Tab-separated table of C-alpha atoms in Angstrom:
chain	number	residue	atom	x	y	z
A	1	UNK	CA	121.976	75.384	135.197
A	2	UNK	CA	123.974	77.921	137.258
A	3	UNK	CA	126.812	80.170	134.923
A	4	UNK	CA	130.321	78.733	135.200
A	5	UNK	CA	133.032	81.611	135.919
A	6	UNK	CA	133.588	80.625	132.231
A	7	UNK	CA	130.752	82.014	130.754
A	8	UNK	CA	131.062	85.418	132.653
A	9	UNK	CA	134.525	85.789	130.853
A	10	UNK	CA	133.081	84.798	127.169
A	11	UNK	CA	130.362	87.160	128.512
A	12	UNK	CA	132.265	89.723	128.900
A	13	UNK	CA	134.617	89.311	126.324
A	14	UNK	CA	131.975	89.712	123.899
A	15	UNK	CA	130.675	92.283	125.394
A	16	UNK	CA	134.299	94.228	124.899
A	17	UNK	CA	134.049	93.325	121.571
A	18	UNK	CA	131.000	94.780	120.644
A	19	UNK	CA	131.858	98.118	122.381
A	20	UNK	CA	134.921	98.112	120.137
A	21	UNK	CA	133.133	97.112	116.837
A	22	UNK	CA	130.586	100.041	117.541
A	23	UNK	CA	133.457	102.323	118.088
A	24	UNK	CA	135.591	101.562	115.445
A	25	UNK	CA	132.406	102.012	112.737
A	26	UNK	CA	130.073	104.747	114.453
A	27	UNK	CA	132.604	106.509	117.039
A	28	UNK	CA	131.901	107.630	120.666
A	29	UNK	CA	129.305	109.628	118.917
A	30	UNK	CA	127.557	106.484	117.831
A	31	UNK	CA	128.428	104.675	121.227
A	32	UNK	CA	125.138	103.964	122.808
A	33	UNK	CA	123.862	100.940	124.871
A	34	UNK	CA	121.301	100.456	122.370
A	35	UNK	CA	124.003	100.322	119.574
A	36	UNK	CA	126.182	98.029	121.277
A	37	UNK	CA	123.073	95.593	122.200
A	38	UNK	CA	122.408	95.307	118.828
A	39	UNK	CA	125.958	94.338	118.000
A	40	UNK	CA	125.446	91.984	120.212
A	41	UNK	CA	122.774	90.627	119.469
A	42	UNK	CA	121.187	91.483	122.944
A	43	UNK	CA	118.799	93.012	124.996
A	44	UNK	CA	119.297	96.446	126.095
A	45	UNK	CA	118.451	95.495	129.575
A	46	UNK	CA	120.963	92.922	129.439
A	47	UNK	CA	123.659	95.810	128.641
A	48	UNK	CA	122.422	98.131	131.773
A	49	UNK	CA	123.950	95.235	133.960
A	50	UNK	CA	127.493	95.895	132.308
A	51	UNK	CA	126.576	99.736	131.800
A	52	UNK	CA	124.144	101.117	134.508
A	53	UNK	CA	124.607	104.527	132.344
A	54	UNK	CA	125.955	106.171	129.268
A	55	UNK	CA	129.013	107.433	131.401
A	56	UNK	CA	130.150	104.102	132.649
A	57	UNK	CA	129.838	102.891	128.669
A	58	UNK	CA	131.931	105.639	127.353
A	59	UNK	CA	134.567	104.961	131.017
A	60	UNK	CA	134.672	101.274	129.837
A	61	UNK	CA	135.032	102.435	125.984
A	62	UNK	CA	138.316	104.623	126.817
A	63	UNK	CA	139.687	101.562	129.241
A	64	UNK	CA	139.378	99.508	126.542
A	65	UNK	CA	141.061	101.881	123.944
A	66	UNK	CA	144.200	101.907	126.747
A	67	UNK	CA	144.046	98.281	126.827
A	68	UNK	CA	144.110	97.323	123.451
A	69	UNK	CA	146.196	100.019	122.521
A	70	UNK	CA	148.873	99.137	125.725
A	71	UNK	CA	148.691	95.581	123.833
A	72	UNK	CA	148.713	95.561	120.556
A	73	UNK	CA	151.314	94.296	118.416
A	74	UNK	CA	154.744	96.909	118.454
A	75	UNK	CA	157.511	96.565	115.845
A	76	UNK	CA	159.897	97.142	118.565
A	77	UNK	CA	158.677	96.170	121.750
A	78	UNK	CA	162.158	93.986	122.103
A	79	UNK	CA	165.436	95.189	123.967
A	80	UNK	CA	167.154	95.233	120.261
A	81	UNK	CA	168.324	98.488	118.745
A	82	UNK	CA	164.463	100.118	118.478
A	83	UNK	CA	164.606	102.894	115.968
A	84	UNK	CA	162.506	105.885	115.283
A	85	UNK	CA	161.265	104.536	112.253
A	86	UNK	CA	159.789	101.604	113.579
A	87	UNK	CA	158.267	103.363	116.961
A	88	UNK	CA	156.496	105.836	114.238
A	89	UNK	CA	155.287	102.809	112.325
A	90	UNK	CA	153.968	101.440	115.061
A	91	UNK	CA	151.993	104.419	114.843
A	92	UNK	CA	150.884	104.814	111.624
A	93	UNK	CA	147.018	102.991	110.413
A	94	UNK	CA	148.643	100.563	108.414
A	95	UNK	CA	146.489	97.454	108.833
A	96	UNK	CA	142.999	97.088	109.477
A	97	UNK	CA	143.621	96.531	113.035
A	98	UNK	CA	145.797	100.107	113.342
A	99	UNK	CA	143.040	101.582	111.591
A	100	UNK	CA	140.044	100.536	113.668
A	101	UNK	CA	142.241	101.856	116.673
A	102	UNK	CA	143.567	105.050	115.087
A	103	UNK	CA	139.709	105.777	114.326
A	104	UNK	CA	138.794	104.943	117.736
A	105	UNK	CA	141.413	107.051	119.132
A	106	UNK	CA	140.990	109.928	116.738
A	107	UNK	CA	136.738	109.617	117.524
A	108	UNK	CA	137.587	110.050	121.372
A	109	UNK	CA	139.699	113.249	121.434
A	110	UNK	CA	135.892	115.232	120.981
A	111	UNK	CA	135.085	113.662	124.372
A	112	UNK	CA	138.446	114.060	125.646
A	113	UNK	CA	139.175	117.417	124.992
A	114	UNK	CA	135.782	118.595	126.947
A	115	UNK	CA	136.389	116.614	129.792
A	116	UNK	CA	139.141	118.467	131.790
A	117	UNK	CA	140.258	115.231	133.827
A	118	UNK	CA	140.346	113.257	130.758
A	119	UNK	CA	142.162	116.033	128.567
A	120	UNK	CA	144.498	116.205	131.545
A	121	UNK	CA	145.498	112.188	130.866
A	122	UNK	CA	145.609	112.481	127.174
A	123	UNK	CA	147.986	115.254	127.528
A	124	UNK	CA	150.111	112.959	130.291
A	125	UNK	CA	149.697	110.301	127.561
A	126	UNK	CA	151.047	111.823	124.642
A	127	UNK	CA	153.991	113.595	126.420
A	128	UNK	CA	154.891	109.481	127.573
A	129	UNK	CA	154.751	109.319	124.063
A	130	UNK	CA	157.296	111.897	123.093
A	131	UNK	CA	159.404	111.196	125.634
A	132	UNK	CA	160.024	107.297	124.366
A	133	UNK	CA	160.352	108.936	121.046
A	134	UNK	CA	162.952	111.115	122.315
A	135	UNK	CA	164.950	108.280	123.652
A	136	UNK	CA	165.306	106.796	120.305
A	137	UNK	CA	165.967	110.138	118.783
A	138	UNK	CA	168.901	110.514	121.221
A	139	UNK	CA	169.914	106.714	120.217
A	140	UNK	CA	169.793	107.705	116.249
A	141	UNK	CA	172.001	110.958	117.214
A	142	UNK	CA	174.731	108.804	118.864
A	143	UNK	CA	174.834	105.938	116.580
A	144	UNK	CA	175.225	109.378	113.512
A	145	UNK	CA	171.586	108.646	111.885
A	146	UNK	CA	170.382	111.699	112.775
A	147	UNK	CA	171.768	115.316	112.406
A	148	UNK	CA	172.203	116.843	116.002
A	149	UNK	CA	169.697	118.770	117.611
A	150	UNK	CA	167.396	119.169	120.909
A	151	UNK	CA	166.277	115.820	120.561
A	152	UNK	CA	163.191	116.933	122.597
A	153	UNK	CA	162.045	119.052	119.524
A	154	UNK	CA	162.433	116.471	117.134
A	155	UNK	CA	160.667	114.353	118.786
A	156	UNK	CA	157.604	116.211	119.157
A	157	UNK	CA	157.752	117.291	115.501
A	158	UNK	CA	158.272	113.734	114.635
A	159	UNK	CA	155.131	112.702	116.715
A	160	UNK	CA	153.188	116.022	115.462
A	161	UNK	CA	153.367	114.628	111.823
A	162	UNK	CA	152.288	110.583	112.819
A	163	UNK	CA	149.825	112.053	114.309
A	164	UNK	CA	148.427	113.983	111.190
A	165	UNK	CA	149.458	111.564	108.841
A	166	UNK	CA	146.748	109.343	110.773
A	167	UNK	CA	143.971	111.946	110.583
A	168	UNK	CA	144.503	112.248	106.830
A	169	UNK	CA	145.034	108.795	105.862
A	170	UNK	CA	141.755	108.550	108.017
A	171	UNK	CA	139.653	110.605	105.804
A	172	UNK	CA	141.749	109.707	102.479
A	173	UNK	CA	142.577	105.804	102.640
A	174	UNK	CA	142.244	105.621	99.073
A	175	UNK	CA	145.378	109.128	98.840
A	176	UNK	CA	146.759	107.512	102.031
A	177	UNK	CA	147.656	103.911	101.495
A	178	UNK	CA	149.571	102.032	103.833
A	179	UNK	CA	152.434	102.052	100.897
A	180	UNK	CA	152.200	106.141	100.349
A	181	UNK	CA	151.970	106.906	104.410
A	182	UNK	CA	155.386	104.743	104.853
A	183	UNK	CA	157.214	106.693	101.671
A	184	UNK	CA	155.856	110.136	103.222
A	185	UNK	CA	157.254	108.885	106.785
A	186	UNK	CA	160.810	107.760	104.904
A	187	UNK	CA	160.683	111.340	103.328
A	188	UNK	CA	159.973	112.684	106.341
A	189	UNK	CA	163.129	110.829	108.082
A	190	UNK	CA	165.425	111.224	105.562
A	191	UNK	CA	164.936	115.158	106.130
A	192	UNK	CA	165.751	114.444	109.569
A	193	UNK	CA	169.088	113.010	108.786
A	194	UNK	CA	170.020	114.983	106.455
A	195	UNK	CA	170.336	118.079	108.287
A	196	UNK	CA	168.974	120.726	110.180
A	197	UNK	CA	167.088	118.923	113.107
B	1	UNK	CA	104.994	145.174	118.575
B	2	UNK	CA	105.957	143.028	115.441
B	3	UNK	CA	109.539	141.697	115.413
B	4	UNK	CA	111.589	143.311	112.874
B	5	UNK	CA	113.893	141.794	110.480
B	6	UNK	CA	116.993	143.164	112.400
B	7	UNK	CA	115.476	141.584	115.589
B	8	UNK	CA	115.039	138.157	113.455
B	9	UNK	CA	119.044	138.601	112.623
B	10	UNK	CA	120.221	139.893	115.790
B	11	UNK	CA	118.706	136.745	117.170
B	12	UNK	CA	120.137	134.486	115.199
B	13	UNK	CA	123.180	135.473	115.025
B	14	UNK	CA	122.828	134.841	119.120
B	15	UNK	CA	121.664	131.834	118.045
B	16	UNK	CA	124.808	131.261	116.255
B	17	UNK	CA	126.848	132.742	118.878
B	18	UNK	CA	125.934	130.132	121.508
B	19	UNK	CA	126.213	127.161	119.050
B	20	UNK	CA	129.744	128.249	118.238
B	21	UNK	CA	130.400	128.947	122.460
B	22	UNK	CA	128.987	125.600	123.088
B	23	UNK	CA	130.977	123.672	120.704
B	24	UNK	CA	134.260	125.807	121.599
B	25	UNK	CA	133.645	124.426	125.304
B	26	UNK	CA	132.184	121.014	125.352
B	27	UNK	CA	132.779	119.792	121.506
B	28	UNK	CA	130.264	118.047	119.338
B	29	UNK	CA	129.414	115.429	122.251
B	30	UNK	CA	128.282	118.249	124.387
B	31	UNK	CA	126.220	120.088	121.798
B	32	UNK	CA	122.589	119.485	122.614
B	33	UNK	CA	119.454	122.237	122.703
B	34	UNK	CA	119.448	121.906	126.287
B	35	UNK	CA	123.127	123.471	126.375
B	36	UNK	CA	122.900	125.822	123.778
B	37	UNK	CA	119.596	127.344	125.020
B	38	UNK	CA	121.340	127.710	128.599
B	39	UNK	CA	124.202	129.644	126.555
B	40	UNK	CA	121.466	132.058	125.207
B	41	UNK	CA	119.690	132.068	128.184
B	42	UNK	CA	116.659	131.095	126.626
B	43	UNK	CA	113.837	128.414	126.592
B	44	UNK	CA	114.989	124.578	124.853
B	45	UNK	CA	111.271	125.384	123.397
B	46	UNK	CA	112.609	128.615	121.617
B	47	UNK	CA	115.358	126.782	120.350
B	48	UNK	CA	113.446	124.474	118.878
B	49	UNK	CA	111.913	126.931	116.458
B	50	UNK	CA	115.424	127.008	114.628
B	51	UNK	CA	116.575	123.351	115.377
B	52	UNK	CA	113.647	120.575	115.222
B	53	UNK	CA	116.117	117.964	115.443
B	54	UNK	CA	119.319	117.197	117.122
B	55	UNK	CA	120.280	116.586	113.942
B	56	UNK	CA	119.165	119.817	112.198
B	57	UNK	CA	121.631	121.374	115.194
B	58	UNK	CA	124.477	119.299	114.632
B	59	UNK	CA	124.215	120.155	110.377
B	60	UNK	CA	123.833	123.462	111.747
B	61	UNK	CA	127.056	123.449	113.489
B	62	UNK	CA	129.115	122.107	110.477
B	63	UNK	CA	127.668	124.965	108.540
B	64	UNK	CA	128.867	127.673	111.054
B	65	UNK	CA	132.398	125.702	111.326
B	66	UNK	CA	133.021	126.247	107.529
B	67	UNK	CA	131.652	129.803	107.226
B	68	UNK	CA	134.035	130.909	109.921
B	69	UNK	CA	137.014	128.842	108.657
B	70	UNK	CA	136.210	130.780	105.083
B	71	UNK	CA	135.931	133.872	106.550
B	72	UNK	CA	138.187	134.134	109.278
B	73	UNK	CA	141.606	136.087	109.125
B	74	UNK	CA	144.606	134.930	106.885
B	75	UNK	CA	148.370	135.899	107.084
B	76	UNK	CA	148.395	136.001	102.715
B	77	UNK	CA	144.761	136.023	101.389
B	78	UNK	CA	146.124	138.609	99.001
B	79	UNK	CA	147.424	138.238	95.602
B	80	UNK	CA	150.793	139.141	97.097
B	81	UNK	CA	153.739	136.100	97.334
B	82	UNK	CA	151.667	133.603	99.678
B	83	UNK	CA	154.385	131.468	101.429
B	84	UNK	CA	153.912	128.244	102.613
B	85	UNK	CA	154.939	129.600	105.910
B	86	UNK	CA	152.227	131.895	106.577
B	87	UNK	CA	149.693	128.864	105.085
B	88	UNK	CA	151.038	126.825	107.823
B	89	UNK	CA	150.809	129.688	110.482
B	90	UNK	CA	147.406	130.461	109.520
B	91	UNK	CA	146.805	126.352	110.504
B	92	UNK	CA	147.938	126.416	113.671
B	93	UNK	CA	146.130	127.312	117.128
B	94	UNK	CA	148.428	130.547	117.626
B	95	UNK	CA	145.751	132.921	119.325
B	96	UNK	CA	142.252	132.218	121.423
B	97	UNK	CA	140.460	132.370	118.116
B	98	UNK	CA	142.079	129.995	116.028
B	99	UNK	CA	142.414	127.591	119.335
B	100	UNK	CA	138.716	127.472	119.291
B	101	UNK	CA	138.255	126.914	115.345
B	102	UNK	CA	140.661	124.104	115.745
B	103	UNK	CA	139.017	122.567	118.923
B	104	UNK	CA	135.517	122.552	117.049
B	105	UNK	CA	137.162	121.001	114.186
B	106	UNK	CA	138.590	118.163	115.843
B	107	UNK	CA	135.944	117.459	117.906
B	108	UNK	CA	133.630	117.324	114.539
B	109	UNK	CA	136.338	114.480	113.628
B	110	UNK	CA	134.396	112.127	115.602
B	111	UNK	CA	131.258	112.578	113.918
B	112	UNK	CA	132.716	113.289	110.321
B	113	UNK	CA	134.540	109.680	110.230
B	114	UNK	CA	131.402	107.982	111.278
B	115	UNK	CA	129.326	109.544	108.125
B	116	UNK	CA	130.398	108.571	104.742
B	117	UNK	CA	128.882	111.179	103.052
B	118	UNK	CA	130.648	113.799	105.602
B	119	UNK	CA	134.076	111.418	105.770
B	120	UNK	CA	133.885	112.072	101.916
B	121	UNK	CA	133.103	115.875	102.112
B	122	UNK	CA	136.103	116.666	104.808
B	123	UNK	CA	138.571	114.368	102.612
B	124	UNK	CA	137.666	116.912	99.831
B	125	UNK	CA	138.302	119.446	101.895
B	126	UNK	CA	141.272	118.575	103.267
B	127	UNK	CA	142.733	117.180	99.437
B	128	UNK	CA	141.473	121.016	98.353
B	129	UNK	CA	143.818	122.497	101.629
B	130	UNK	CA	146.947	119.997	100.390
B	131	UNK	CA	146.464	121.528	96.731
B	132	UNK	CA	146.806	125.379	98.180
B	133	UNK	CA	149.685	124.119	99.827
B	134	UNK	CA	151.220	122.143	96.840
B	135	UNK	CA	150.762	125.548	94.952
B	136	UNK	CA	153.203	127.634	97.216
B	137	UNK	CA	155.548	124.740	98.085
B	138	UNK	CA	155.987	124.914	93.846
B	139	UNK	CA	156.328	129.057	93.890
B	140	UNK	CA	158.756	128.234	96.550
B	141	UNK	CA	160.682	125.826	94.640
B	142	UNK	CA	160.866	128.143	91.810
B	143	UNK	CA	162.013	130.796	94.101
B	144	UNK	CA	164.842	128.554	95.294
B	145	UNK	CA	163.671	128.410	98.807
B	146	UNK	CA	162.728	124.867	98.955
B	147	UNK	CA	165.078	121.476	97.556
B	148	UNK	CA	163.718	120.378	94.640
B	149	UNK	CA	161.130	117.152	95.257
B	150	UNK	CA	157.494	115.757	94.408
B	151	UNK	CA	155.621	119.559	95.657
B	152	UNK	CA	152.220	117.023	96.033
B	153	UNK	CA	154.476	114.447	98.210
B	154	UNK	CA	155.707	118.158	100.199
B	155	UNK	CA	152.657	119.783	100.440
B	156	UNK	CA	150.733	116.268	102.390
B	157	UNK	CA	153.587	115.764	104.852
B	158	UNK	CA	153.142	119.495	105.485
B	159	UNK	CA	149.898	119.247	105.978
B	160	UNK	CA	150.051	116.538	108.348
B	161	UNK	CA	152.877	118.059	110.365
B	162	UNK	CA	150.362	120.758	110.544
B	163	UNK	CA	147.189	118.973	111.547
B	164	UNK	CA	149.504	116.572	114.504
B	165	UNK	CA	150.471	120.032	115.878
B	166	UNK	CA	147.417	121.077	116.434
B	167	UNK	CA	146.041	118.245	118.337
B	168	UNK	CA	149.265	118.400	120.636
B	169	UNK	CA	149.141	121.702	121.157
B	170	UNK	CA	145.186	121.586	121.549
B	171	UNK	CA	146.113	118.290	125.074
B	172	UNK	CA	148.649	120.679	125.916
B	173	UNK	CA	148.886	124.296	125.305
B	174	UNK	CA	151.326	124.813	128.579
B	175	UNK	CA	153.799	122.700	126.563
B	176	UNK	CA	153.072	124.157	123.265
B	177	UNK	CA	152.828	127.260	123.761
B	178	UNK	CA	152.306	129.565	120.295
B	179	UNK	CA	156.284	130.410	120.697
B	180	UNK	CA	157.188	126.660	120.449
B	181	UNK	CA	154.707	125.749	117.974
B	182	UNK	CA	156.316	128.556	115.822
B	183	UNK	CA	159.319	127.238	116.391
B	184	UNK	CA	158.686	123.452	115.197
B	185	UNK	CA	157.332	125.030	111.932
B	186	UNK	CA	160.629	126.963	111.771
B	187	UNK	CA	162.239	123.951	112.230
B	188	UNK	CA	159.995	121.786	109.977
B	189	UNK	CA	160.345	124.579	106.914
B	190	UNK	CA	164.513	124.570	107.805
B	191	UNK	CA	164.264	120.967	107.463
B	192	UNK	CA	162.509	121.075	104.178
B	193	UNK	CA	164.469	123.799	102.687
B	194	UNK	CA	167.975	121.718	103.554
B	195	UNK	CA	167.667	119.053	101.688
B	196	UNK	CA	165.914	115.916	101.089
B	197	UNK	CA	162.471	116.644	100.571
């Protein structure tokens, strides 16, 4: 019986999930075709027809990362008045779901960092990043949340410590919960406000 | 002519050099007897003397990460008052030196979180760095140079500020510069010693 265009897309959209399952337990350091056949349930052979090599795995890996990540649920993905608060959320490893991604984010930086093309897009990335915080900073300053200041500054600061606070809560769930990383973030903001930005 | 035992040290600390070059360069993805031997300039068969096992290389590695973290320079190692500042300084990737530490460290983040015994040994670690820091944010209270607040709650949103600054400046050093990054700490501390903390 010949494969409906169906099956190809369940195919494939378990393959995506396995490459995501092995990255969220074992890394990109664990990401191997082997790995992934297994979480699958699979042949390796089967997997060289989706990955002819290790580079293509870890190229679909990282478009999968953007995808999901591009995707995901946002607190504030509305027109409403976003805030800071909830674009840093949004951040944060709060659920399972955030965490898995956070880890799989956090796991790619080794690769990223030694592959000058790639290091090049994370740093394009993660100044998009500051710059949509910086447009809610400048929101917060003219509705009088937030003390004045180069709102360029704060926002890097501001997406310096989500960034950190996901590395340690990483590590340190148990220190970290969800419940602690949102009072540290509140402490965090109400610093903000109250002064010297 | 018998090797010596300065020959056997001299060679490893090659040995050691080129591990920590390797890792500095290409991060724990990239570290493989093959590259490390190129480094040296010597045989992957040599190598293999000191590192059956990719394994054996990659414990290796984490061994040379924390000996140079212990031993490297510190702004207040002395008995003398330690300020949070310089703790925070002493973090961040202000010269070629510390740039590398940092970039081995993050790139071991990959292979730490997808370990549990080595996930458990870096969120010692990292609880053991907060409680240095909790110690001078409470000299600092006393002194009346920080607002009064929880020094533990202090000390882990300084450490994260900390740790999220060094991964942005590590994507982009052309935007963080060591100047900047001081500056953000400035602010951070400023921030801290305002008001709410």
């Amino acid at each position: 019986m010949p494969r409906t265009k169906g099956d190809h897309e369940a195919r494939r959209q378990d393959v995506s999930a396995a490459v995501w399952q092995v990255m969220a337990t074992r890394g990109f350091a664990g990401l191997t075709l082997r790995a992934v056949a297994a979480e699958l349930g699979a042949t390796t052979g089967l997997l060289t027809h989706y990955f002819p090599t290790k580079r293509a795995l870890v190229a679909y890996a990282l478009d999968l990362l953007e995808q999901r990540t591009l995707s995901r649920p946002r607190r504030s993905a509305g027109r409403g008045p976003a805030t800071l608060r909830d674009a840093l959320l949004d951040i944060l490893p709060l659920t399972p779901e955030a965490t898995d991604s956070n880890r799989v984010w956090v796991s790619s930086w080794d690769a990223a960092l030694s592959d000058p093309a790639l290091s090049t897009d994370y740093a394009r990335k993660y100044a998009e990043g500051r710059e949509r915080l910086r447009a809610r900073v400048v929101a917060a300053q003219e509705r009088g949340e937030l003390a004045p200041g180069d709102p360029a500054q704060v926002a890097a600061a501001a997406q310096s410590f989500a960034l950190g606070l996901v590395v340690q809560a990483l590590f340190d769930p148990v220190t970290f919960t969800p419940q602690r990383q949102v009072e540290l973030l509140d402490d965090y903001l109400a610093a903000l406000a109250a002064g010297a930005g």
